[in-house]
Coordinates of C-alpha atoms in Angstrom, one line a residue:
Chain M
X11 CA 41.8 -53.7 20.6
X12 CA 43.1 -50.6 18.9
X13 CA 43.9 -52.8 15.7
X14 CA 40.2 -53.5 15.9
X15 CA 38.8 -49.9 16.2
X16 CA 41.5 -48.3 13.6
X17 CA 39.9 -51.4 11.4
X18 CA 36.4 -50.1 11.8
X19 CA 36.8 -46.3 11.5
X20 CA 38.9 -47.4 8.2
X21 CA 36.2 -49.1 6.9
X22 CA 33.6 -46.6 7.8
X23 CA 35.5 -43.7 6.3
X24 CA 36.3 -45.4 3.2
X25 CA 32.4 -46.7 2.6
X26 CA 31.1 -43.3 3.6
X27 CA 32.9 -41.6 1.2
X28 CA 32.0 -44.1 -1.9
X29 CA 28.8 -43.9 -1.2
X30 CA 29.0 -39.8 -0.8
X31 CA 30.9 -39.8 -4.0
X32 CA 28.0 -41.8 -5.4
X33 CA 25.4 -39.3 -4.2
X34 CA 27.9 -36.0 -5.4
X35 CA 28.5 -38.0 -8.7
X36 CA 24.5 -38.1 -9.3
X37 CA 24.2 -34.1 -8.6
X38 CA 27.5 -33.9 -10.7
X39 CA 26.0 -35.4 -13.7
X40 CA 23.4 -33.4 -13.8
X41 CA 25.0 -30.3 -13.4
X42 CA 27.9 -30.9 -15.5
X43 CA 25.5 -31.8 -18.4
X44 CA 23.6 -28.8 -17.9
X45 CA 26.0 -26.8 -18.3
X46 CA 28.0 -28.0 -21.4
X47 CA 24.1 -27.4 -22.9
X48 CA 24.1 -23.8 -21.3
X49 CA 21.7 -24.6 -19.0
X50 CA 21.5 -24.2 -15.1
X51 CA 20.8 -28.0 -13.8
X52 CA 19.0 -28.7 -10.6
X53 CA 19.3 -25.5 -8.7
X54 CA 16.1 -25.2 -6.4
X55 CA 17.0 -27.5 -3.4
X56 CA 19.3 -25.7 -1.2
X57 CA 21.8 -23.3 -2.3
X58 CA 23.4 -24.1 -5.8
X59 CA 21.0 -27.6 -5.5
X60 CA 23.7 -29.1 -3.5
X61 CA 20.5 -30.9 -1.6
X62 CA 19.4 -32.8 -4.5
X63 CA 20.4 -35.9 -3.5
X64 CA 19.1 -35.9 -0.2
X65 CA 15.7 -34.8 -2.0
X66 CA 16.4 -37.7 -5.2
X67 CA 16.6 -40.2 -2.0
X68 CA 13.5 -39.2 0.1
X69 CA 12.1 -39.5 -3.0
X70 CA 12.9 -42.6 -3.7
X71 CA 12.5 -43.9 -0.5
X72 CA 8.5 -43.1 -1.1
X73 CA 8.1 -44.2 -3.9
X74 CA 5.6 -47.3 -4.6
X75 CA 7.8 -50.7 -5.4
X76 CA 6.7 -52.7 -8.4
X77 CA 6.8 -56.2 -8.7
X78 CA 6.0 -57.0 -12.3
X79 CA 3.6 -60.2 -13.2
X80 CA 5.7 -63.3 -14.3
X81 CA 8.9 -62.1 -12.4
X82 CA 11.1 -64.2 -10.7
X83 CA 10.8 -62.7 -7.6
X84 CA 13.8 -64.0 -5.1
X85 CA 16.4 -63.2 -7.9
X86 CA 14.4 -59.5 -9.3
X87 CA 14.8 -58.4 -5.3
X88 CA 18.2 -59.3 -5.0
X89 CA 19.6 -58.4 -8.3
X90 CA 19.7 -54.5 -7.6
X91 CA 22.1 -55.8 -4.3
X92 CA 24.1 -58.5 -6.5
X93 CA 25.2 -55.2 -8.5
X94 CA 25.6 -52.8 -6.1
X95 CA 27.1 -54.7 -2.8
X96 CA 30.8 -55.8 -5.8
X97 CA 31.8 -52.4 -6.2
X98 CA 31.4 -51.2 -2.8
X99 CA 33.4 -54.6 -2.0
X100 CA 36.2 -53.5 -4.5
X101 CA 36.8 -50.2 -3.1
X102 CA 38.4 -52.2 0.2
X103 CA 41.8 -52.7 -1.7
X104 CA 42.5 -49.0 -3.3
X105 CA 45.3 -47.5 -1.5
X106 CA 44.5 -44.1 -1.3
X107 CA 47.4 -43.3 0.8
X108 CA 50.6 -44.0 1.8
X109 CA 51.0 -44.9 5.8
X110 CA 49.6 -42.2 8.2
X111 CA 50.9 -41.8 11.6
X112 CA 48.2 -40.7 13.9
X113 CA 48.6 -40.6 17.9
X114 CA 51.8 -42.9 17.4
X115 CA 50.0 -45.4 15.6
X116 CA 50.9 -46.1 12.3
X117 CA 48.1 -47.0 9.6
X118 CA 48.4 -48.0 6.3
X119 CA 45.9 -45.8 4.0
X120 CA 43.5 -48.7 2.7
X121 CA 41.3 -50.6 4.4
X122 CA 42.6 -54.1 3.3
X123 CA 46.1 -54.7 2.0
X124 CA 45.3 -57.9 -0.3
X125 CA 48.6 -59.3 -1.7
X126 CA 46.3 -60.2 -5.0
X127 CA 44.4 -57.1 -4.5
X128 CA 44.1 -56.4 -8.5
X129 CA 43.0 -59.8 -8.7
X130 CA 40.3 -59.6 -6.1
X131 CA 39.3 -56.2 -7.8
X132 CA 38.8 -57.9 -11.5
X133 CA 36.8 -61.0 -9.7
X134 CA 34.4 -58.2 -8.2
X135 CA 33.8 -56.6 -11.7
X136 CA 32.9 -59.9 -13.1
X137 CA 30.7 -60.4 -10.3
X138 CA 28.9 -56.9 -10.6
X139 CA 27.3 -58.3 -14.1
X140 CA 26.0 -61.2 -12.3
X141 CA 23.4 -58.1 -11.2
X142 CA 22.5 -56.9 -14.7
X143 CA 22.0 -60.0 -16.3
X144 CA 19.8 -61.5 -13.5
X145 CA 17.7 -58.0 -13.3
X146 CA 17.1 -58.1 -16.9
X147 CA 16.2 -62.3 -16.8
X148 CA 14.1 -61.8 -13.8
X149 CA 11.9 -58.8 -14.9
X150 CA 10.0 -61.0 -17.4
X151 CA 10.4 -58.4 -20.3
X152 CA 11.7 -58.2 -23.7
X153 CA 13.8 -55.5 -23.2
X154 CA 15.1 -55.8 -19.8
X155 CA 16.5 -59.6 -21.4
X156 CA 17.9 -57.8 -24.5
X157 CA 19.9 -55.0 -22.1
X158 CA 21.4 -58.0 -20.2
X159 CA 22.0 -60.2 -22.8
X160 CA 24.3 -57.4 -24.3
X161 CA 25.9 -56.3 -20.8
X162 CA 27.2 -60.1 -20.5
X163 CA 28.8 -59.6 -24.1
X164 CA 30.2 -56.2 -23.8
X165 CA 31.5 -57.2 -20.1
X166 CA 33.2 -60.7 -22.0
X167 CA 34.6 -58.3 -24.7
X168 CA 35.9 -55.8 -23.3
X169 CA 37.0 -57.8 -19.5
X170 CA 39.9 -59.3 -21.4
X171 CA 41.1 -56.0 -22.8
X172 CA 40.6 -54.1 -19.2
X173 CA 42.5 -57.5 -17.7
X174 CA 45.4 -57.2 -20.3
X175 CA 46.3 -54.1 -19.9
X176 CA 46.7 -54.0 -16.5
X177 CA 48.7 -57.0 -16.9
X178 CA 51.2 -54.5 -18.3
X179 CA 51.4 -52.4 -15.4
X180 CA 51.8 -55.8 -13.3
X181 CA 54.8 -57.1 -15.4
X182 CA 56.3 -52.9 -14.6
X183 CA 55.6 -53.7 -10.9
X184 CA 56.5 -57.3 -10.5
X185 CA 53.0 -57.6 -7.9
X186 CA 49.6 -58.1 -7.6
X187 CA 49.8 -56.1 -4.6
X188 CA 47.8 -52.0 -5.5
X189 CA 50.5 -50.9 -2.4
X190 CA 53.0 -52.0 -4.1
X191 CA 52.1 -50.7 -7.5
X192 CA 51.7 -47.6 -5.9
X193 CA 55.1 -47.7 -4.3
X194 CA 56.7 -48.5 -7.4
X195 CA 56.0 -44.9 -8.6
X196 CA 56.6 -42.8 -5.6
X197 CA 58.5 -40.4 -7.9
X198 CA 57.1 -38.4 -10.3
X199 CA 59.0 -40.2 -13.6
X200 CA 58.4 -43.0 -12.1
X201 CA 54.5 -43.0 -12.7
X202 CA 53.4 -45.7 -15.2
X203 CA 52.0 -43.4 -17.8
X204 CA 54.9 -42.9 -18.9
X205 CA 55.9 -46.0 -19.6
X206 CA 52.8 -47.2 -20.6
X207 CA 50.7 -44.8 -22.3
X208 CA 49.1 -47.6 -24.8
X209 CA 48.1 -49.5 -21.7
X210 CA 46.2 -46.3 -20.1
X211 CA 44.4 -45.3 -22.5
X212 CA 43.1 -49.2 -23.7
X213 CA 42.3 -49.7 -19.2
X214 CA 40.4 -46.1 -20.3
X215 CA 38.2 -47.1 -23.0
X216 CA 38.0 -50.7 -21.5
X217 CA 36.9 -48.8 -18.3
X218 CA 34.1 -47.0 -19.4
X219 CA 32.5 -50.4 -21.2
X220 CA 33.1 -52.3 -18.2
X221 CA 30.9 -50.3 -16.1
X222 CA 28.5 -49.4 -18.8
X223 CA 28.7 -45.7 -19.4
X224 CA 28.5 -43.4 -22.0
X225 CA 29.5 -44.5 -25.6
X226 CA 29.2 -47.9 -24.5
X227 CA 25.8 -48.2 -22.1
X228 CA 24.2 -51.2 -24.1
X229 CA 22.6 -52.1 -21.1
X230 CA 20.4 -49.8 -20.5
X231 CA 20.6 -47.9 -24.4
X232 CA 17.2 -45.9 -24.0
X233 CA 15.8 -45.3 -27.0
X234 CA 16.2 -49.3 -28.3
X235 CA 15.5 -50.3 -24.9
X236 CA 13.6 -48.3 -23.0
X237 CA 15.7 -48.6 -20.0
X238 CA 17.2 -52.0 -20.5
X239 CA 18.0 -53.8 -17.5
X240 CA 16.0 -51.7 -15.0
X241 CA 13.5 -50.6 -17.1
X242 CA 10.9 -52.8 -14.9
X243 CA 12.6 -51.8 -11.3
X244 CA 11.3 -48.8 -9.7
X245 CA 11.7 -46.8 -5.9
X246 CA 14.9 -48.0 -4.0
X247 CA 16.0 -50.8 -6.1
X248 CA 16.3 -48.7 -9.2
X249 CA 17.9 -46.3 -7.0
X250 CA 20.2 -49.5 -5.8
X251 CA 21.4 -50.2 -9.8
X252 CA 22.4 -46.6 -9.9
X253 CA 24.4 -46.5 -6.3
X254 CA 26.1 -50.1 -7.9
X255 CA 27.1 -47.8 -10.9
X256 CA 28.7 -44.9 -9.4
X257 CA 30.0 -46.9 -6.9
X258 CA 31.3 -49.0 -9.8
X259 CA 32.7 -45.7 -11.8
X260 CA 34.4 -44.5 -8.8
X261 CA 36.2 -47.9 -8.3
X262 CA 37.4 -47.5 -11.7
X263 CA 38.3 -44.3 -11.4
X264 CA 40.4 -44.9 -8.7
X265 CA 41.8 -48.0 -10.1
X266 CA 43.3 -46.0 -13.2
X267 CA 44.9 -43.3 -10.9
X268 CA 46.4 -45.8 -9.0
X269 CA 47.8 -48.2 -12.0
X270 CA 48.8 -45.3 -14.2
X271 CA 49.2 -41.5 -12.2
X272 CA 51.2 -43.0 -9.1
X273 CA 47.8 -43.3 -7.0
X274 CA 48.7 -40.7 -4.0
X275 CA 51.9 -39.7 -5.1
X276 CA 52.6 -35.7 -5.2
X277 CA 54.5 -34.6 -8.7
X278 CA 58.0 -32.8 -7.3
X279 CA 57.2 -33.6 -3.9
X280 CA 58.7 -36.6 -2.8
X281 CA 58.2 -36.2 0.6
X282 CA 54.8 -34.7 1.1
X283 CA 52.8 -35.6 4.3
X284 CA 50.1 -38.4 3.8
X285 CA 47.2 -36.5 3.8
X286 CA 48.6 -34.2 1.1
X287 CA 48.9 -37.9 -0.7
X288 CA 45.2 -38.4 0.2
X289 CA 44.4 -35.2 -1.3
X290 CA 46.3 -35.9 -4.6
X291 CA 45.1 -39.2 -4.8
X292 CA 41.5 -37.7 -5.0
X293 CA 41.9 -34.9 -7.0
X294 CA 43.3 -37.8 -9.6
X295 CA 40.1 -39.8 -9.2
X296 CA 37.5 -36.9 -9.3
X297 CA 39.3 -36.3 -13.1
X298 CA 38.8 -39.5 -13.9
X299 CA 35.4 -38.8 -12.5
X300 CA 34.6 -35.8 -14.6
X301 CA 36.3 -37.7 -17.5
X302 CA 33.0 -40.4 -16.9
X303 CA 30.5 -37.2 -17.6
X304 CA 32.4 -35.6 -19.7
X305 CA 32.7 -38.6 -22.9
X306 CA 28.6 -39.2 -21.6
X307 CA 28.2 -35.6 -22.9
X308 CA 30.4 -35.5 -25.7
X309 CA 30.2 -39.0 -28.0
X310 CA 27.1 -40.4 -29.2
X311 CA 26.5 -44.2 -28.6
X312 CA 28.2 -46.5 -30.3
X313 CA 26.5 -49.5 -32.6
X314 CA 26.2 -53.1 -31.2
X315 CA 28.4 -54.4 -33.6
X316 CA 30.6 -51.5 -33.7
X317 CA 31.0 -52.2 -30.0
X318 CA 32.1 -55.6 -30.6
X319 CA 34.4 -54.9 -33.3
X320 CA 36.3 -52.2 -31.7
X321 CA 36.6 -54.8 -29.1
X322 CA 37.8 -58.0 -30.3
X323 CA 39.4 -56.3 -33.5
X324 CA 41.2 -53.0 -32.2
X325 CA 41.3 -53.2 -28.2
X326 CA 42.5 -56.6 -27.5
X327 CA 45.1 -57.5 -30.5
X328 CA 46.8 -54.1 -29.4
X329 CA 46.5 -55.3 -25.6
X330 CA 47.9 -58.7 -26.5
X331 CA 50.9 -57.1 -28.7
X332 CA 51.1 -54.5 -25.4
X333 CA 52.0 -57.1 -22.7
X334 CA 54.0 -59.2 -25.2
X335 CA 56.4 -55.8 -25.8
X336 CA 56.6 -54.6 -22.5
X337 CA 56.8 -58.3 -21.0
X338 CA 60.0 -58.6 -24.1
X339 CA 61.6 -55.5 -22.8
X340 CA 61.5 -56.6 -19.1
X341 CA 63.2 -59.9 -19.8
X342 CA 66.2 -58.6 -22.2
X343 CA 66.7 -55.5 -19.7
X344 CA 66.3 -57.7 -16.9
X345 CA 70.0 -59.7 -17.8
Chain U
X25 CA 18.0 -40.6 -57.4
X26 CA 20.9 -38.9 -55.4
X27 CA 24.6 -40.9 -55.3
X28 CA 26.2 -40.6 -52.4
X29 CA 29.8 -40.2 -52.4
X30 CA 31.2 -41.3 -49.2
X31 CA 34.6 -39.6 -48.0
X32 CA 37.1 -41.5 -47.9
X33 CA 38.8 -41.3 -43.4
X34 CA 41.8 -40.7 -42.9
X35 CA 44.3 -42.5 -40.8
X36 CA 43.4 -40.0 -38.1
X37 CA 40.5 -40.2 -38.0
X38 CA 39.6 -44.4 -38.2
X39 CA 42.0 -43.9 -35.5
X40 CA 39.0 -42.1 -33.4
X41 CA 41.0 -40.7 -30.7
X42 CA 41.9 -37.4 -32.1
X43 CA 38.5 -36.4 -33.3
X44 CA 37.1 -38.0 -29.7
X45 CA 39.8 -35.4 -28.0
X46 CA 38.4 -32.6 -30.5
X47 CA 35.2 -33.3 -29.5
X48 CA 35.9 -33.5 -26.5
X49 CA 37.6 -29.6 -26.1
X50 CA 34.3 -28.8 -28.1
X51 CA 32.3 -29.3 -24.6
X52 CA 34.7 -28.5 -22.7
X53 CA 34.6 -24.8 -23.9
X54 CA 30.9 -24.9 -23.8
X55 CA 31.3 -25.4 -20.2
X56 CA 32.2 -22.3 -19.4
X57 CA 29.1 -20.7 -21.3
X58 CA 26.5 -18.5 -19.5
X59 CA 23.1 -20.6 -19.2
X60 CA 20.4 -19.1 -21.3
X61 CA 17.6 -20.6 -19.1
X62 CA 15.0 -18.0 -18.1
X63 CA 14.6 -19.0 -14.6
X64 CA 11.0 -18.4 -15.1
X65 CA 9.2 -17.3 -11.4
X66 CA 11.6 -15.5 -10.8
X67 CA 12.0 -13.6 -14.0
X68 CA 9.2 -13.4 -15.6
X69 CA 8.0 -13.6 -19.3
X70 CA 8.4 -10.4 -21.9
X71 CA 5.0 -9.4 -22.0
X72 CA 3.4 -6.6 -24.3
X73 CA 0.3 -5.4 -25.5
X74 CA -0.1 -7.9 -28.2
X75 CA 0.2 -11.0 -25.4
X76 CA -3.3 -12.3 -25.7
X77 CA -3.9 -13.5 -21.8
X78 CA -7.1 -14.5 -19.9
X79 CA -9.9 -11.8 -20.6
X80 CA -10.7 -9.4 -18.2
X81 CA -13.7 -7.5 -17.7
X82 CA -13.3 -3.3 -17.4
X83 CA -14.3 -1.0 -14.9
X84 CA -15.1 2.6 -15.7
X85 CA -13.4 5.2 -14.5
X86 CA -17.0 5.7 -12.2
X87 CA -16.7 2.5 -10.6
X88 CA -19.0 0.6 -12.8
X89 CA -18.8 -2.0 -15.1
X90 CA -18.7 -1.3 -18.8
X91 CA -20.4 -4.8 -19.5
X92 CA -24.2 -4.1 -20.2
X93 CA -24.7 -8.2 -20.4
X94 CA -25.9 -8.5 -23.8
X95 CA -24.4 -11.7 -24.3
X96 CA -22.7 -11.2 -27.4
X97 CA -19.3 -12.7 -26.1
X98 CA -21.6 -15.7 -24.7
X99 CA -22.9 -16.6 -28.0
X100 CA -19.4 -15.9 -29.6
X101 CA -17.0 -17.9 -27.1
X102 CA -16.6 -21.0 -29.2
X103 CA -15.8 -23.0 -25.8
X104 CA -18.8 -21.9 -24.6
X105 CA -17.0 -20.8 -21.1
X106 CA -18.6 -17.4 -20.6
X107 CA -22.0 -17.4 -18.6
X108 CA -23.7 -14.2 -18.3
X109 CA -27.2 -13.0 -15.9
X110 CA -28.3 -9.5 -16.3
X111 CA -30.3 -7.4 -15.0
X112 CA -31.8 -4.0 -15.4
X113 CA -30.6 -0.8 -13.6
X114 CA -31.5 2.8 -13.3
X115 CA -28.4 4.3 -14.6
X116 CA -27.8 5.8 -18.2
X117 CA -26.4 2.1 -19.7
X118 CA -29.9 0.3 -17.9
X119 CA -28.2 -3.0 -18.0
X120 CA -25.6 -4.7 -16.0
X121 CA -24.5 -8.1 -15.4
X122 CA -25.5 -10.0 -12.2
X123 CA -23.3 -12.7 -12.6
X124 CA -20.6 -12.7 -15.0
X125 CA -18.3 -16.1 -15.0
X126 CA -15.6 -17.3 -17.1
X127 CA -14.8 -20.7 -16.8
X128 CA -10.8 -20.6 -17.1
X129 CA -10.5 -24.4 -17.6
X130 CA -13.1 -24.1 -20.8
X131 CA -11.4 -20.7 -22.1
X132 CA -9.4 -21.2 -24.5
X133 CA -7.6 -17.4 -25.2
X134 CA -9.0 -16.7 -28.5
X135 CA -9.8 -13.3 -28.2
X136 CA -13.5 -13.6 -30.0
X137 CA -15.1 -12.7 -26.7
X138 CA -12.7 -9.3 -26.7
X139 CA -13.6 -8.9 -30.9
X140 CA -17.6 -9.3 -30.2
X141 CA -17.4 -7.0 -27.0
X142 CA -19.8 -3.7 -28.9
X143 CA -19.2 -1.5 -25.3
X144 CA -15.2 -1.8 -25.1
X145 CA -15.7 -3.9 -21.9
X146 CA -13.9 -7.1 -22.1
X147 CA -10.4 -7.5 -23.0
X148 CA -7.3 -9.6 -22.8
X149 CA -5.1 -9.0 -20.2
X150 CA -1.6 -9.4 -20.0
X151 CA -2.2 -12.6 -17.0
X152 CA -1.2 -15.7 -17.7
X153 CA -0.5 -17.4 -14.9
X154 CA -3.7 -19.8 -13.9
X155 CA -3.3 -22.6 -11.0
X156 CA -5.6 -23.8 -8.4
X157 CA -6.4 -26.2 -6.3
X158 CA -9.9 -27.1 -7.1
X159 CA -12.3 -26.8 -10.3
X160 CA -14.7 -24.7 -8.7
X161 CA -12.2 -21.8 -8.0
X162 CA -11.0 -21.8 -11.8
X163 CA -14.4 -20.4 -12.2
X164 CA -14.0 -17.1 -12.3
X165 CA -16.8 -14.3 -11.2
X166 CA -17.0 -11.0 -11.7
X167 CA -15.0 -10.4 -8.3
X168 CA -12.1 -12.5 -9.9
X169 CA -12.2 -10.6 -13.2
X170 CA -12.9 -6.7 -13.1
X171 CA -9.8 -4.6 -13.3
X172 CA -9.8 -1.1 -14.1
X173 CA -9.8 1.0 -17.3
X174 CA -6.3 2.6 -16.7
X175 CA -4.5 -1.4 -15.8
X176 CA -5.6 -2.7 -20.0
X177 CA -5.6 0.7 -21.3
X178 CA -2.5 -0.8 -23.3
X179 CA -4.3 -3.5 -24.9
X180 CA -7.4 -1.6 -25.5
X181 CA -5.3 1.2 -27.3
X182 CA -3.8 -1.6 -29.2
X183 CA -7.4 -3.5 -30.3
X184 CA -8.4 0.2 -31.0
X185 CA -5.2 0.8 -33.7
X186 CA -5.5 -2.4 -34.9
X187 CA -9.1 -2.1 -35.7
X188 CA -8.4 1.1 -37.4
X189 CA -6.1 -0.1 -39.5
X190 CA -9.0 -2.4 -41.0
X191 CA -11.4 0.6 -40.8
X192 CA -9.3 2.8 -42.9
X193 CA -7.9 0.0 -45.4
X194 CA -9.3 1.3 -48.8
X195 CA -9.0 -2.7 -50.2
X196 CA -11.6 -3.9 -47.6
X197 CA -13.2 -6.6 -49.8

């Protein structure tokens, strides 16, 4: 019984706070931007416009839902849900703790503890494209079929590179497993950045095509495509796309503190309290977070075939040669 | 024809990742910026005697209007949003105006009305703001309209030194 109810408020704390992320990441944006372009942002719903998401989603919750002539119907409803409903699945493997002990009951900080959770992560980022492409095919228009056709190329592309790399960090760790990836660098030298700095920053770049932000949002590249994908999805399933990518980014985001910065591990602190772990592990991710906004604000989009070059031509050979020295150095230090 | 000559990259900088760190500490310091958004209801636009605003019609210091409906501002309004009824009164200027309206949806903020005005009583105010919910109340009447002398006595002393200016220019053609 009490494995059952420690299950549930896992899994209800863990989803709430994605989906809150999501709705702070959408205020974030906005804010953040505004204010690299000395501006105020939204500022008129509650104090500091902390309520504008709450106001974004009434809104969006009235608006009229369009349907547009010559759509597929079934799969244009339930493509906003084939790309959201991944990344809230792939948030059930991050560790974001170590093991808590509360009222004598000890819990291990994540709400599933896959043995080929990193595997089970990667199949859920494949899957999330499933969304795109079948939003942009089912809207019946040019340029939602463009935005998709190039989300399934980038996503090929740059998959491999994202899938390499952190093949790296699994050849350190010797596991599929996130928890024991995360144990692995329980000490501060220990973390994986060190050792694999190449490897970071290529899951980095790879990261930010692979769930289709700034310098490398193809799919939805407004002025060539209007909106891409969603241009034809309006009210709560455009709303629905959106949720899928922050939920998406915040995966990510926690994925790279976890392979590379030692996931909830204190610097010089070896044996912090869990919840001071908790807190580390999500000041990491709210960087990598602000990292998200910060490039969208910063670099201009790339071009298609610049996109495509920097990823078969620069990204994966280095990947490739990355894994090869790292899995050569594990062998001969190995004997 | 122009020839460009393009630079020649360095290994830095095909290498993208310093200059995307560069630009990156670019916004970064512009983070910490003051906004320069006027946050405008609350703080309101610099106005002056040259803002050219909705026209308003004057009162005399007696409590009359100064408007002796002659029309001249109806024939020169080229929106044609100034109607004008007058009728005759006792009083030294004989004529007033019954019913004065501006249509503020028509007016377009010229300033002829204010130039063709030959008893100083219609000027431009310093009001901009203009929002209702129907037509009909965008209409304005004389009620909506009338301010007193002393509330546009800077624009009028404004038209008043500008005009003068023309009047004492010795290359008037």
């Amino acid at each position: 019984m009490t494995e059952i109810v420690i299950w549930v408020v896992k899994v209800v704390v863990v989803w709430g706070a994605l989906l809150t992320t999501a709705a702070i990441m959408s205020l974030a944006e906005r804010k953040v931007s505004a204010w690299m372009q000395y501006r105020y942002g939204p500022n008129r719903v509650g104090p500091f416009g902390v309520l504008q998401p709450v106001a974004d989603g009434i809104k969006f919750i009235m608006k009229e839902e369009l349907v547009p002539a010559g759509a597929n119907r079934l799969l244009f409803r339930i493509a906003p849900a084939l790309s959201a409903a991944p990344a809230m699945l792939a948030v059930a493997v991050i560790p974001f703790g170590y093991t808590a002990v509360i009222a004598g009951h000890e819990i291990t900080l994540s709400v599933a503890d896959l043995d080929i959770g990193i595997l089970y992560i990667l199949a859920l980022g494949g899957l999330g494209v499933y969304g795109v492409i079948l939003g942009g095919w089912a809207s019946n228009s040019k340029y939602s079929l463009l935005g998709g056709l190039r989300a399934s190329a980038q996503m090929i592309s740059y998959e491999l590179t994202l899938m390499l790399s952190i093949m790296a960090v699994v050849l350190m760790a010797g596991s599929l497993d996130l928890r024991q990836i995360i144990e692995g660098q329980r000490a501060f030298l220990d973390w994986n950045i060190f050792y694999q700095p190449l490897a970071f920053v290529l899951f980095t770049i790879a990261m930010f095509a692979e769930t289709n932000r700034h310098p490398f949002d193809f799919a939805e590249c407004e002025p060539e495509l209007v909106g891409g994908f969603h241009t034809e999805y309006s009210s709560m399933r455009f709303a629905l796309f959106f949720l899928g990518e922050y939920c998406a980014m915040t995966v990510m985001a926690a994925l790279n503190t976890t392979l590379f910065w030692g996931g909830p591990s204190v610097p010089f602190w070896p044996d912090a309290p869990w919840y001071v772990g908790v807190v580390a592990f999500i000041v990491k991710t709210s960087f990598f977070l602000f990292l998200f906004i910060w490039v969208r604000w910063t670099l201009p989009r790339l071009r298609f075939d610049q996109l495509m070059r920097l990823g078969w031509q620069a990204l994966l050979p280095l990947a490739l040669a990355n894994v090869m020295v790292t899995g050569a150095v594990i062998a001969l230090t190995a004997n | 024809m122009v020839i460009l000559q393009r630079k020649e990259l360095t290994l830095a900088e095909r290498l993208y990742l310093p200059e995307i760190l560069r630009g990156l500490s670019i916004t970064f310091r512009k983070f910490f910026k003051k906004a320069i958004t006027r946050q405008y209801p609350e703080e309101p636009l610099p106005k002056d005697e040259v803002t050219r605003g909705q026209p308003r019609l004057v009162v005399k210091d007696d409590g009359h209007l100064a408007c002796v409906s002659c029309g001249l501002c109806e024939a020169a309004c080229p929106a044609y949003a100034i109607t004008i009824d007058g009728h005759e009164v006792d009083r030294p200027i004989e004529r007033e105006p019954e019913r004065f309206e501006i249509d503020m949806l028509r007016c377009i903020l010229c300033g002829f009305c204010e130039e063709a005005c030959p008893k100083d009583a219609i000027f431009m105010s310093d009001e901009l703001e203009l929002a209702d919910l129907t037509r009909a109340e965008l209409v304005y009447g004389i009620d909506k309209l009338k301010r007193p002398r002393s509330a546009l006595q800077k624009r009028i002393d404004y038209v008043y030194r500008i005009n003068d200016r023309w009047r004492n220019s010795s290359s008037t053609p």
